JSON list of C-alpha atoms in Angstrom, two decimals:
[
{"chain": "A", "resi": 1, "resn": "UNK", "atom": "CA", "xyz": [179.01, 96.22, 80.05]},
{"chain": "A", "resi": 2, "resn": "UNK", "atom": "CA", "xyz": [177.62, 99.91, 78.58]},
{"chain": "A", "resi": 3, "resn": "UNK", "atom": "CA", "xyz": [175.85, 101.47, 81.58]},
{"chain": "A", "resi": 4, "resn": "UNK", "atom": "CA", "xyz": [173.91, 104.52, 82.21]},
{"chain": "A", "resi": 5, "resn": "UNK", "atom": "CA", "xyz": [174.02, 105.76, 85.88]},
{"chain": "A", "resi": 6, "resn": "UNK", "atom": "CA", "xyz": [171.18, 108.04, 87.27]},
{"chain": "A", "resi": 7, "resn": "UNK", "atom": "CA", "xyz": [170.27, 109.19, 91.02]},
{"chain": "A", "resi": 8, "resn": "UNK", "atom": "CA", "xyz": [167.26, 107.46, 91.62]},
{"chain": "A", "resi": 9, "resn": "UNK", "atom": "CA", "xyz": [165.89, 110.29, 94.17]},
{"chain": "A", "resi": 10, "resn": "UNK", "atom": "CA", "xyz": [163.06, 111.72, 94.54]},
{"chain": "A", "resi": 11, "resn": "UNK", "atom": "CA", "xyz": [164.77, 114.96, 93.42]},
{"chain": "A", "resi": 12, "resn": "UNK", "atom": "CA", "xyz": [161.86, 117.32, 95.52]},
{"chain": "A", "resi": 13, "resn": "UNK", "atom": "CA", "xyz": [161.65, 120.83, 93.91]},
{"chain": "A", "resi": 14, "resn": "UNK", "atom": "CA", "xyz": [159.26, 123.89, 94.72]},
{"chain": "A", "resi": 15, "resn": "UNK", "atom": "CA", "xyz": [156.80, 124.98, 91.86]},
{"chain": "A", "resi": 16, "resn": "UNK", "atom": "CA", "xyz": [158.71, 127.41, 90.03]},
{"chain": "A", "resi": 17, "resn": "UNK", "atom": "CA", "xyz": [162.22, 125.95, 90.70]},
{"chain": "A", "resi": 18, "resn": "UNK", "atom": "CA", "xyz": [164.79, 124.64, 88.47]},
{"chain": "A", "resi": 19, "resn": "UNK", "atom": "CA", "xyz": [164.86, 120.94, 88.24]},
{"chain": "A", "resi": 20, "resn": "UNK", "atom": "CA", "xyz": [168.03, 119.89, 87.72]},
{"chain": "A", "resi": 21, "resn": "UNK", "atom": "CA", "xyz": [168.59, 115.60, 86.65]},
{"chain": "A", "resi": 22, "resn": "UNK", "atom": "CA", "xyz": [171.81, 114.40, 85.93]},
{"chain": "A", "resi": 23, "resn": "UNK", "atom": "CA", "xyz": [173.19, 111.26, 84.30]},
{"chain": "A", "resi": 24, "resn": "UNK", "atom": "CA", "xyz": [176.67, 109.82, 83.48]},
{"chain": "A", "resi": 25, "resn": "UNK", "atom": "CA", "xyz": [177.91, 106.80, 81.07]},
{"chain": "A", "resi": 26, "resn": "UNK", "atom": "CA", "xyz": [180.45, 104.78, 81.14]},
{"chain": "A", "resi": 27, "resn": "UNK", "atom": "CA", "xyz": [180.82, 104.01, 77.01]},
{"chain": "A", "resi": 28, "resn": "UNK", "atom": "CA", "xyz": [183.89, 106.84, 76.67]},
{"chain": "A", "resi": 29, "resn": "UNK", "atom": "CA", "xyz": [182.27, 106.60, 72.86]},
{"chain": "A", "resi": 30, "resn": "UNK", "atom": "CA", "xyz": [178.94, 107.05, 73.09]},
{"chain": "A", "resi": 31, "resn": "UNK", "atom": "CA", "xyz": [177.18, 109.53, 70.97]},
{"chain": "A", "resi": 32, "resn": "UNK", "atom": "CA", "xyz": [173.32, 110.12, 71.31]},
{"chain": "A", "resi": 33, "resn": "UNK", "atom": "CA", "xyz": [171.75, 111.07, 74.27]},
{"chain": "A", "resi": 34, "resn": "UNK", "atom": "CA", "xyz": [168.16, 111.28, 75.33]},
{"chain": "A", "resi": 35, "resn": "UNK", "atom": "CA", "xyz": [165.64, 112.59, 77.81]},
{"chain": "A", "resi": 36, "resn": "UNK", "atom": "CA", "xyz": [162.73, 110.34, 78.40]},
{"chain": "A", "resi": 37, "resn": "UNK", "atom": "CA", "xyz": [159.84, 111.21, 80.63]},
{"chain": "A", "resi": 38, "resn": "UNK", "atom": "CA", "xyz": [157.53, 108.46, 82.21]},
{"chain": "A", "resi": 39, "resn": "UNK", "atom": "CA", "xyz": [154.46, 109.04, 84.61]},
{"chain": "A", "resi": 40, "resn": "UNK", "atom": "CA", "xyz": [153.52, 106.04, 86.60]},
{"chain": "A", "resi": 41, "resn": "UNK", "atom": "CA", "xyz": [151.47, 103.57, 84.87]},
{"chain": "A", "resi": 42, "resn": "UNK", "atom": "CA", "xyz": [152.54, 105.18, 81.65]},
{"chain": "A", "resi": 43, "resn": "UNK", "atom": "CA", "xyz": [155.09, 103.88, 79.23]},
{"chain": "A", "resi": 44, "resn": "UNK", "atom": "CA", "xyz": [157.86, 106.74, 78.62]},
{"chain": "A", "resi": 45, "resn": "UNK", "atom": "CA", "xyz": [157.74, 110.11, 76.28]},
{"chain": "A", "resi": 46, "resn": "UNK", "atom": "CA", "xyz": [160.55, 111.38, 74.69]},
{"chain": "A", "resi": 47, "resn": "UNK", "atom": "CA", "xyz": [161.67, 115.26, 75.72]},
{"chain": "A", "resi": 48, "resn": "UNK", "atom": "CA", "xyz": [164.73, 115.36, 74.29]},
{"chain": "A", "resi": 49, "resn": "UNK", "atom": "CA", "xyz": [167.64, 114.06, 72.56]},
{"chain": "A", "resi": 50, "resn": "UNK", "atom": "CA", "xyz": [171.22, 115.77, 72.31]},
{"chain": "A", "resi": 51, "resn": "UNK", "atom": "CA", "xyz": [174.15, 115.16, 69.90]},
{"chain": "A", "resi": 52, "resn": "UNK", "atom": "CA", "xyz": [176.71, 117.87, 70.80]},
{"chain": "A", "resi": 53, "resn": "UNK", "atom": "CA", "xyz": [178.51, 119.49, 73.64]},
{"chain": "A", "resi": 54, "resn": "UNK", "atom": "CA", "xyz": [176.74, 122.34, 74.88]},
{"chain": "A", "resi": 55, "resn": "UNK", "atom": "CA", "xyz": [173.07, 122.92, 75.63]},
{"chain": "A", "resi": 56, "resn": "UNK", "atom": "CA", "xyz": [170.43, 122.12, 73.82]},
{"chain": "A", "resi": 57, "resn": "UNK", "atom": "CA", "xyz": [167.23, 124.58, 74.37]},
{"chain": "A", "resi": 58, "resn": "UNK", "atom": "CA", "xyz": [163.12, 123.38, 73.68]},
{"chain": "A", "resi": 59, "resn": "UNK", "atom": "CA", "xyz": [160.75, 125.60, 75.78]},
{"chain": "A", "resi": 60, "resn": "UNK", "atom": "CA", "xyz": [161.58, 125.20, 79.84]},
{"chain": "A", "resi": 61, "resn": "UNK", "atom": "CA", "xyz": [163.42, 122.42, 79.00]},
{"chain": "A", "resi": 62, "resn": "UNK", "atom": "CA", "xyz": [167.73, 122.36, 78.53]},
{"chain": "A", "resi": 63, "resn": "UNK", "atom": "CA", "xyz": [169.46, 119.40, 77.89]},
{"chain": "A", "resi": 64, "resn": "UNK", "atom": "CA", "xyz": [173.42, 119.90, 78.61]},
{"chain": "A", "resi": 65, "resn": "UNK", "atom": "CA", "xyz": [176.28, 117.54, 77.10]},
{"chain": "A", "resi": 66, "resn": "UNK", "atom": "CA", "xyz": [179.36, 117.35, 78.44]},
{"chain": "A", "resi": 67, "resn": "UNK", "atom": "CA", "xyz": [181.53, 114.35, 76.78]},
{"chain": "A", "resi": 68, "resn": "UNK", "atom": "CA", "xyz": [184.61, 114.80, 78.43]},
{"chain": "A", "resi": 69, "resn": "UNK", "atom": "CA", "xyz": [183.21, 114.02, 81.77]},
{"chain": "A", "resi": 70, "resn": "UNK", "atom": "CA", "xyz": [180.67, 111.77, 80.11]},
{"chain": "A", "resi": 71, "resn": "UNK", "atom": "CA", "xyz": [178.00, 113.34, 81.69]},
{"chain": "A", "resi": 72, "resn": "UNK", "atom": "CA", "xyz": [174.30, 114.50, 80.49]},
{"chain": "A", "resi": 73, "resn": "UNK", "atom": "CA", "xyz": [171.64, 116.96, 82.37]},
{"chain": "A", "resi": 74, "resn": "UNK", "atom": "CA", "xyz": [168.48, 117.69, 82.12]},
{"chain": "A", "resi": 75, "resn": "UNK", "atom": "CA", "xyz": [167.21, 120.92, 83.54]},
{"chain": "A", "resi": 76, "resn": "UNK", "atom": "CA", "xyz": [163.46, 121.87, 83.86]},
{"chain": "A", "resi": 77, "resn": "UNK", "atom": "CA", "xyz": [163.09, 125.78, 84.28]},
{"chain": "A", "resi": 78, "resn": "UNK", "atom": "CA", "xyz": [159.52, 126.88, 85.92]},
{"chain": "A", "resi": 79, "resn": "UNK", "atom": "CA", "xyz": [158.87, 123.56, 87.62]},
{"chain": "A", "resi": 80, "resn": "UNK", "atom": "CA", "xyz": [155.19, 122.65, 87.60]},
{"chain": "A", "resi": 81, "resn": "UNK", "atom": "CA", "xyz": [153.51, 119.70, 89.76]},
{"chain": "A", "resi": 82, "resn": "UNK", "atom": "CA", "xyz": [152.68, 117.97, 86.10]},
{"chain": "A", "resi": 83, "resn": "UNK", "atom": "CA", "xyz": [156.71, 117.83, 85.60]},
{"chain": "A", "resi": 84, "resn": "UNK", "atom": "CA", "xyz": [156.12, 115.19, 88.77]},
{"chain": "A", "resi": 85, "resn": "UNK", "atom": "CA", "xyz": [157.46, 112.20, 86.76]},
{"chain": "A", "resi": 86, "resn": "UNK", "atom": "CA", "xyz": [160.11, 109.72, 86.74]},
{"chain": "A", "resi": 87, "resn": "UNK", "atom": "CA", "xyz": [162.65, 110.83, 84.31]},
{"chain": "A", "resi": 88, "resn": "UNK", "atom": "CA", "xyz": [165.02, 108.25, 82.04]},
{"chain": "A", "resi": 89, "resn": "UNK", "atom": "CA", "xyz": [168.49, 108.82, 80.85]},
{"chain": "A", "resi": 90, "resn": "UNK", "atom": "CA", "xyz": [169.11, 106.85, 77.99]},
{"chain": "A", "resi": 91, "resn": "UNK", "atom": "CA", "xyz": [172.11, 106.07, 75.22]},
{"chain": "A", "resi": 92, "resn": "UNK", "atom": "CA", "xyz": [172.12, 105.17, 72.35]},
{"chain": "A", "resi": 93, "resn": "UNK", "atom": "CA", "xyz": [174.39, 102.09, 71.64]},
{"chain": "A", "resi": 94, "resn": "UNK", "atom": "CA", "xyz": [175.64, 100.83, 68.27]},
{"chain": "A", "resi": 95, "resn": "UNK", "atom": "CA", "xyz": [176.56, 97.33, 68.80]},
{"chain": "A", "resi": 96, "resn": "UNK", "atom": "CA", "xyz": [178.10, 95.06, 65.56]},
{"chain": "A", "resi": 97, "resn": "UNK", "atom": "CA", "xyz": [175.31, 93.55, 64.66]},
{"chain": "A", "resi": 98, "resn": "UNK", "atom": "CA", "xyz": [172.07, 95.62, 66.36]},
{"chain": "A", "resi": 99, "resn": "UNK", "atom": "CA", "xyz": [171.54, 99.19, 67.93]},
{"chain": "A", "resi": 100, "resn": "UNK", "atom": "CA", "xyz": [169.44, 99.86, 71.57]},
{"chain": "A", "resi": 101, "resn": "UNK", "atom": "CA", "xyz": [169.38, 102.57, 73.72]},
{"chain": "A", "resi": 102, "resn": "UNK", "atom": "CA", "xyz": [170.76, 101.82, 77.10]},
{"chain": "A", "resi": 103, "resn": "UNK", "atom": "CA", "xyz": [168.40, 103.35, 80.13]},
{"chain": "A", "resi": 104, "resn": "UNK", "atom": "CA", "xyz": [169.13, 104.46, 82.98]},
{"chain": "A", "resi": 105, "resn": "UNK", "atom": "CA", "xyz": [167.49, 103.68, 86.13]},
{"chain": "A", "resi": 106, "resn": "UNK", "atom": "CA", "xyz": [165.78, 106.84, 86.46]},
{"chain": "A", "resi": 107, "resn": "UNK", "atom": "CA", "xyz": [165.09, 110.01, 88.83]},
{"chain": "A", "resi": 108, "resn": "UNK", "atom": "CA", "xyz": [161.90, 110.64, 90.34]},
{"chain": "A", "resi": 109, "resn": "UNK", "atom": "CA", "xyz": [160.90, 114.16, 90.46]},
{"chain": "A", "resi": 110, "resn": "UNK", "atom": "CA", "xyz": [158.48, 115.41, 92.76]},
{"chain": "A", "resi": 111, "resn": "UNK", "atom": "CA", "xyz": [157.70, 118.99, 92.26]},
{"chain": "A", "resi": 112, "resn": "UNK", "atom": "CA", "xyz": [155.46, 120.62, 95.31]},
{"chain": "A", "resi": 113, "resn": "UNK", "atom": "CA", "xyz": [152.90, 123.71, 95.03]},
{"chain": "B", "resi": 1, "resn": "UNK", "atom": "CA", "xyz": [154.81, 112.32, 65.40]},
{"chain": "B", "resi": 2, "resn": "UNK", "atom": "CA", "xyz": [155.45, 108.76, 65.04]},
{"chain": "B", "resi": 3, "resn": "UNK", "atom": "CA", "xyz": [152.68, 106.87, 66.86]},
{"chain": "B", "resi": 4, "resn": "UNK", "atom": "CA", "xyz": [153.16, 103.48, 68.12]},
{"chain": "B", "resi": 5, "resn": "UNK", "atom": "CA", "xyz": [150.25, 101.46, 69.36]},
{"chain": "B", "resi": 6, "resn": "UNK", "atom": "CA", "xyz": [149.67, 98.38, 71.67]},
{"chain": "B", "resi": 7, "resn": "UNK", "atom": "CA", "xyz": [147.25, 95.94, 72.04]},
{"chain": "B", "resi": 8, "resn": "UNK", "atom": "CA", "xyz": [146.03, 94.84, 74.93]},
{"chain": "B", "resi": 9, "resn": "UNK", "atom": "CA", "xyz": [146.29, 97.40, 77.37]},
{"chain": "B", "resi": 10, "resn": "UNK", "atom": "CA", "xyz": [145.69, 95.10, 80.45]},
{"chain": "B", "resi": 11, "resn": "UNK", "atom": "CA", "xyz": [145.42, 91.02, 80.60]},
{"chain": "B", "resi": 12, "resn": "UNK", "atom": "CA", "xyz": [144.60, 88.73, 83.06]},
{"chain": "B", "resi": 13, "resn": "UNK", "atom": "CA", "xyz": [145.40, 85.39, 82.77]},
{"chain": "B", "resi": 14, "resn": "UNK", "atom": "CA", "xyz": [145.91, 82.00, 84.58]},
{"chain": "B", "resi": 15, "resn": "UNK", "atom": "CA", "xyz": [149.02, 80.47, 85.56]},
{"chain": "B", "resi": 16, "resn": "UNK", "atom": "CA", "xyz": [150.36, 78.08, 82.46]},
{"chain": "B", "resi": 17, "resn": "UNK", "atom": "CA", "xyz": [148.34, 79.93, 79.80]},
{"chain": "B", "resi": 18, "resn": "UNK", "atom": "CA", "xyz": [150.14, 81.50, 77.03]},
{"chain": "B", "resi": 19, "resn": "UNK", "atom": "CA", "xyz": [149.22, 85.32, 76.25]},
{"chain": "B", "resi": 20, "resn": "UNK", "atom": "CA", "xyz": [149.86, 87.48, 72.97]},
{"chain": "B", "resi": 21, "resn": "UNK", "atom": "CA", "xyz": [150.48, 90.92, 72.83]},
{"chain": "B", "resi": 22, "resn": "UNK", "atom": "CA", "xyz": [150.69, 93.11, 69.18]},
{"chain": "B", "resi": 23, "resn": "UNK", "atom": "CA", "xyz": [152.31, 96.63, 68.88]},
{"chain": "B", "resi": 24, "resn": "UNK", "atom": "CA", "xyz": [151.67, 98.40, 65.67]},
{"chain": "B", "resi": 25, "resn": "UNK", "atom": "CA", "xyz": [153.51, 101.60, 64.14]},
{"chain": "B", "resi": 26, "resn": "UNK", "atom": "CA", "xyz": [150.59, 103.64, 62.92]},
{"chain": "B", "resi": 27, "resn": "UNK", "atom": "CA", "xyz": [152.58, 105.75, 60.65]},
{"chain": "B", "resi": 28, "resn": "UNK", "atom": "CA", "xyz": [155.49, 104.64, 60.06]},
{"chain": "B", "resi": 29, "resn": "UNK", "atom": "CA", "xyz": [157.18, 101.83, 58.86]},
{"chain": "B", "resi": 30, "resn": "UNK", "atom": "CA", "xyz": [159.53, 100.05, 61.55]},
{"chain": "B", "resi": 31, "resn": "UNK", "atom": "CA", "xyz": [162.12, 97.51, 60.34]},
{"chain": "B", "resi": 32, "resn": "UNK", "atom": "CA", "xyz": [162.74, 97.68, 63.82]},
{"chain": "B", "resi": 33, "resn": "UNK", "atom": "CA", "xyz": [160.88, 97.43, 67.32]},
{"chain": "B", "resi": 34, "resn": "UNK", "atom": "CA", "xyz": [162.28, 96.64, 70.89]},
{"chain": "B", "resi": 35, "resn": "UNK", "atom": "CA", "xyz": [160.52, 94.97, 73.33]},
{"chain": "B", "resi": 36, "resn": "UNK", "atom": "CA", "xyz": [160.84, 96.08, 77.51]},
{"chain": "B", "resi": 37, "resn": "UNK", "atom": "CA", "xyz": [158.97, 94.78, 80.42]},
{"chain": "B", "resi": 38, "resn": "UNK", "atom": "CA", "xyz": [159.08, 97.08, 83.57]},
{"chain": "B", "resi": 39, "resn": "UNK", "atom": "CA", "xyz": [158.61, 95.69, 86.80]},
{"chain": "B", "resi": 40, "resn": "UNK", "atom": "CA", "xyz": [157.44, 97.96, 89.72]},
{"chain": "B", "resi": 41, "resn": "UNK", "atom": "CA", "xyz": [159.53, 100.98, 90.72]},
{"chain": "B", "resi": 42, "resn": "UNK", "atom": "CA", "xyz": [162.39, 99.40, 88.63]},
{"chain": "B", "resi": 43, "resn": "UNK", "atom": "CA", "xyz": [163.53, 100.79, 84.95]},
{"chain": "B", "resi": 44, "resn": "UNK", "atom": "CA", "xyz": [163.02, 99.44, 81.62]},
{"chain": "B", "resi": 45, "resn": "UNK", "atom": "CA", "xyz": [164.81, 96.54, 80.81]},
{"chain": "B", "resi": 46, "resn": "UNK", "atom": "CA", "xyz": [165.21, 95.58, 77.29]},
{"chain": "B", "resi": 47, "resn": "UNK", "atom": "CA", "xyz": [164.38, 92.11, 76.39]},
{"chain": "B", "resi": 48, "resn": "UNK", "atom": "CA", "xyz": [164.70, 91.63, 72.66]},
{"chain": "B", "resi": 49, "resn": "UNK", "atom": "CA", "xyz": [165.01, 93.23, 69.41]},
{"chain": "B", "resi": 50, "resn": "UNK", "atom": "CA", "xyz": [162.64, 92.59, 66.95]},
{"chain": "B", "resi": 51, "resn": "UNK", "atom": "CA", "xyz": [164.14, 92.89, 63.30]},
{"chain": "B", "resi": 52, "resn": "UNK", "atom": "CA", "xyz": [161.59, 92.77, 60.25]},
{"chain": "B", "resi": 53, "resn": "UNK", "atom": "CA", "xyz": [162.01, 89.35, 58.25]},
{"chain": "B", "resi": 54, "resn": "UNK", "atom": "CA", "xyz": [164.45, 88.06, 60.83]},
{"chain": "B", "resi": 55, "resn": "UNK", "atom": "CA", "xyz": [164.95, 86.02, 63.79]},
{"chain": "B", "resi": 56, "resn": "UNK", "atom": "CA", "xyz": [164.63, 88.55, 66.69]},
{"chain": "B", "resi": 57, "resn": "UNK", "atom": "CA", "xyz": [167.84, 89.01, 69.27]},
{"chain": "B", "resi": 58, "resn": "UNK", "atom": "CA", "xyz": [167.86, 88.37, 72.67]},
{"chain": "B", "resi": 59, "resn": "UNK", "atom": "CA", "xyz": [168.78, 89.84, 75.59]},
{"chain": "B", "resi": 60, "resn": "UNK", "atom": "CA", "xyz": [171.07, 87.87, 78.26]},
{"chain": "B", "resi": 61, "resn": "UNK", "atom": "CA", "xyz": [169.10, 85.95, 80.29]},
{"chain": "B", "resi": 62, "resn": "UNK", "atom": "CA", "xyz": [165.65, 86.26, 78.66]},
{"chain": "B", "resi": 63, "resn": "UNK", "atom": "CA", "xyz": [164.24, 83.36, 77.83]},
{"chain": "B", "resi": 64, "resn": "UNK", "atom": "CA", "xyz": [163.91, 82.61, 73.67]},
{"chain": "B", "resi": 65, "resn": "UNK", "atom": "CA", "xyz": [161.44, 79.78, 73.72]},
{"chain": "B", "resi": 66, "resn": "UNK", "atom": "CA", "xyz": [159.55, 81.63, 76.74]},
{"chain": "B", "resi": 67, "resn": "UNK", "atom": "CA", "xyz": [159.04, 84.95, 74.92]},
{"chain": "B", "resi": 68, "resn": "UNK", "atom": "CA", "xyz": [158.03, 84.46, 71.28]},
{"chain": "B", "resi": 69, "resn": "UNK", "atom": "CA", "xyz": [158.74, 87.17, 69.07]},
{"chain": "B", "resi": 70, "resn": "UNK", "atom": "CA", "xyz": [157.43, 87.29, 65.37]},
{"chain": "B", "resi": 71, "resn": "UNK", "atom": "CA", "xyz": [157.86, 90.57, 63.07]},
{"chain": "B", "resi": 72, "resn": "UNK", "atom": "CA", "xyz": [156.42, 89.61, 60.16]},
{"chain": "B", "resi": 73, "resn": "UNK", "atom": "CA", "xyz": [155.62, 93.05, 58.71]},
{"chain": "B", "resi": 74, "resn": "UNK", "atom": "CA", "xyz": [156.80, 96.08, 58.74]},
{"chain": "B", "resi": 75, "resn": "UNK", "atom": "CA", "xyz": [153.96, 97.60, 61.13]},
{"chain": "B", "resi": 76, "resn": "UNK", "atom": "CA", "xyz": [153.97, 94.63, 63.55]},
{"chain": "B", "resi": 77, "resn": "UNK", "atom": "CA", "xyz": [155.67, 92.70, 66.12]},
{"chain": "B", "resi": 78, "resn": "UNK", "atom": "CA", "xyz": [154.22, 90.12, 68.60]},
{"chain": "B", "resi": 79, "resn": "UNK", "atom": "CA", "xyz": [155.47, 88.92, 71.78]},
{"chain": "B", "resi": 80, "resn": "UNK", "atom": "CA", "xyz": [153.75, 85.99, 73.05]},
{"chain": "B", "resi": 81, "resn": "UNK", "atom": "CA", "xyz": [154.50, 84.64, 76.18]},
{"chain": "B", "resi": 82, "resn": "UNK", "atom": "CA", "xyz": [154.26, 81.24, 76.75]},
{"chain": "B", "resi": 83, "resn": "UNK", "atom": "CA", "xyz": [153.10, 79.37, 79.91]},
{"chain": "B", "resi": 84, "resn": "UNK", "atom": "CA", "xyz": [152.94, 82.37, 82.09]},
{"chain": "B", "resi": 85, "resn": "UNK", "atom": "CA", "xyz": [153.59, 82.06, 85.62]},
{"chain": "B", "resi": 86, "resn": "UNK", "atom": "CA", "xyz": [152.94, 84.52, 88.30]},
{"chain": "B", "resi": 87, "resn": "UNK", "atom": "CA", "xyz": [156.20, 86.00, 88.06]},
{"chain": "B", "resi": 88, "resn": "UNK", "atom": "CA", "xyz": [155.74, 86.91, 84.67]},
{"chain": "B", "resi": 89, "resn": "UNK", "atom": "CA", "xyz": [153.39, 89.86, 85.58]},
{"chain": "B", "resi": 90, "resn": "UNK", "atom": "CA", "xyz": [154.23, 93.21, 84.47]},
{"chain": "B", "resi": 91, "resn": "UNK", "atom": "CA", "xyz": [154.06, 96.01, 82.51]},
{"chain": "B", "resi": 92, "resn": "UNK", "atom": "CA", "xyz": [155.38, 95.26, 78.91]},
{"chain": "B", "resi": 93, "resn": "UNK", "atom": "CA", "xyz": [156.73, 98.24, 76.46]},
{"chain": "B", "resi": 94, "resn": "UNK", "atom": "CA", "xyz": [157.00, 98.10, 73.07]},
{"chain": "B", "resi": 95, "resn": "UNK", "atom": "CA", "xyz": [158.97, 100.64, 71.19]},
{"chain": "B", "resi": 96, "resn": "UNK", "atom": "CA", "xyz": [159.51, 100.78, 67.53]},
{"chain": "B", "resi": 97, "resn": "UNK", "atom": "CA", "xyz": [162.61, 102.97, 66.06]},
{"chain": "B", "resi": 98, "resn": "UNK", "atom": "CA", "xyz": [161.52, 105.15, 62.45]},
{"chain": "B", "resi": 99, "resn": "UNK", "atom": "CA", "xyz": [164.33, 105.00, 60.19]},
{"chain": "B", "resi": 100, "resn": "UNK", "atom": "CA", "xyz": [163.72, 108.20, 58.74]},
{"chain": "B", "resi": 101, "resn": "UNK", "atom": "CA", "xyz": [164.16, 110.11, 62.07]},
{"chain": "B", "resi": 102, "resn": "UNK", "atom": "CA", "xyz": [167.50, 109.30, 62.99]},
{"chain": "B", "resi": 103, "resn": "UNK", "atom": "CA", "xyz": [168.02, 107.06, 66.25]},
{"chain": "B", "resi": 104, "resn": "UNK", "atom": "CA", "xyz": [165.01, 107.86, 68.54]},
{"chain": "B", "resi": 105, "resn": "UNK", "atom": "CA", "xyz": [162.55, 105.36, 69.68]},
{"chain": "B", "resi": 106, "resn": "UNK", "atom": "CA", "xyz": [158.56, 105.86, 69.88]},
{"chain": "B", "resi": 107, "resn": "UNK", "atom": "CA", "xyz": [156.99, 104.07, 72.80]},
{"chain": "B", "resi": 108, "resn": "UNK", "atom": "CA", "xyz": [153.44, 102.09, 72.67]},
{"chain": "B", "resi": 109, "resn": "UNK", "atom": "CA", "xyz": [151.51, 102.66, 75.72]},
{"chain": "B", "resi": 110, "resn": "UNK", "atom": "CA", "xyz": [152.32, 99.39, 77.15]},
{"chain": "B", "resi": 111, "resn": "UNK", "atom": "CA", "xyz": [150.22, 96.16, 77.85]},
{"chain": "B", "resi": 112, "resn": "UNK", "atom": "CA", "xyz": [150.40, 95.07, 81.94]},
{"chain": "B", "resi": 113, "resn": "UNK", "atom": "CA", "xyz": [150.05, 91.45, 82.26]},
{"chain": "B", "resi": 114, "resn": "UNK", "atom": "CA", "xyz": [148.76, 89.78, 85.29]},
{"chain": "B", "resi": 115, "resn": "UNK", "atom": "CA", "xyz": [148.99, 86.16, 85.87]},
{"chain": "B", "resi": 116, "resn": "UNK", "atom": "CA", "xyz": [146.91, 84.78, 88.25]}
]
């Protein structure tokens, strides 16, 4: 069984913090990672998505890879009270017959003025 | 950026009625969509894949012949779910994959089902 493991929180940052969110998977061969964002009552946005080691840059946001470990982070630079959110790890999986992405439980984020 | 939609937001229905809901890819075409249902403070959980032209696959434990799944274009998929009980409430996700923009998924905005 593929998982995704994520500390469910809340993660509480000041405004103008770094956020940082982590997430680890168990699938040693896993390839595609992704950020997903999801207010409450709302269904989930997509922030990111990383292939590679390394970090991955888009505005205040830096997703970081790390295979070896089998880790992925997400940090938020600037933290603003809209980054308040619940954020989703996810994986993508490649099964034989059928592909899904795998989610995580999440991480709340509460980010205070 | 790919837009996915749903339809209804919110429904209310009795106990032993049987409730539709549509999701649409606006501008895309999806051979593809996945359906999730989210229960409070808990994450998605994947419940099916819907293929295009195909039978649609099943998660463990979710119910075939309780949650009907038709894709019969590529633009739409339908779960219906069929004599809903109170425990079937909750916020349903549909998300539909574009084949031309490698493996990420585009969410609809969800449909929460009540059942009275």
């Amino acid at each position: 069984q593929k998982e995704v493991e994520q500390n469910s929180g809340p993660l509480s940052v000041p405004e103008g913090a770094i956020a940082s969110l982590n997430c680890t998977y168990s699938d040693r061969g896993s390839q595609s990672f992704f950020w997903y964002r999801q207010y409450s009552g709302k269904s989930p946005e997509l922030i990111m998505f990383i292939y590679s080691n390394g970090d991955k840059e888009d505005g205040r946001f830096t997703a970081q890879l790390n295979k070896a470990s089998q880790y992925v982070s997400l940090l938020i630079r600037d933290s603003q009270p809209s980054d308040s959110a619940t954020y989703l790890c996810a994986v993508f999986d490649r099964g034989d017959s059928s592909y899904k992405l795998i989610f995580g439980s999440g991480t709340r984020l509460l980010v205070r003025p | 950026g790919a837009v996915v939609s749903q339809h209804p937001s919110w429904v209310i229905c009795k106990s032993g009625t049987s409730v539709k809901i549509e999701c649409r890819s606006l501008d895309f075409q999806a051979t593809t969509m996945f359906w999730y249902r989210q229960f409070p403070k808990q994450s998605l959980m994947l419940m099916a894949t819907s293929n295009e032209g195909s039978k649609a696959t099943y998660e463990q434990g979710v119910e075939k012949d309780k949650f009907l799944i038709n894709h019969a274009s590529l633009t739409l998929s339908t779960l219906t779910v069929t004599s809903a009980h109170p425990e079937d409430s909750s916020f349903y996700i549909c998300s539909a994959r574009d084949p031309d923009s490698s493996y990420e998924q585009y969410f609809g905005p969800g449909t929460r089902l009540t059942v009275t």
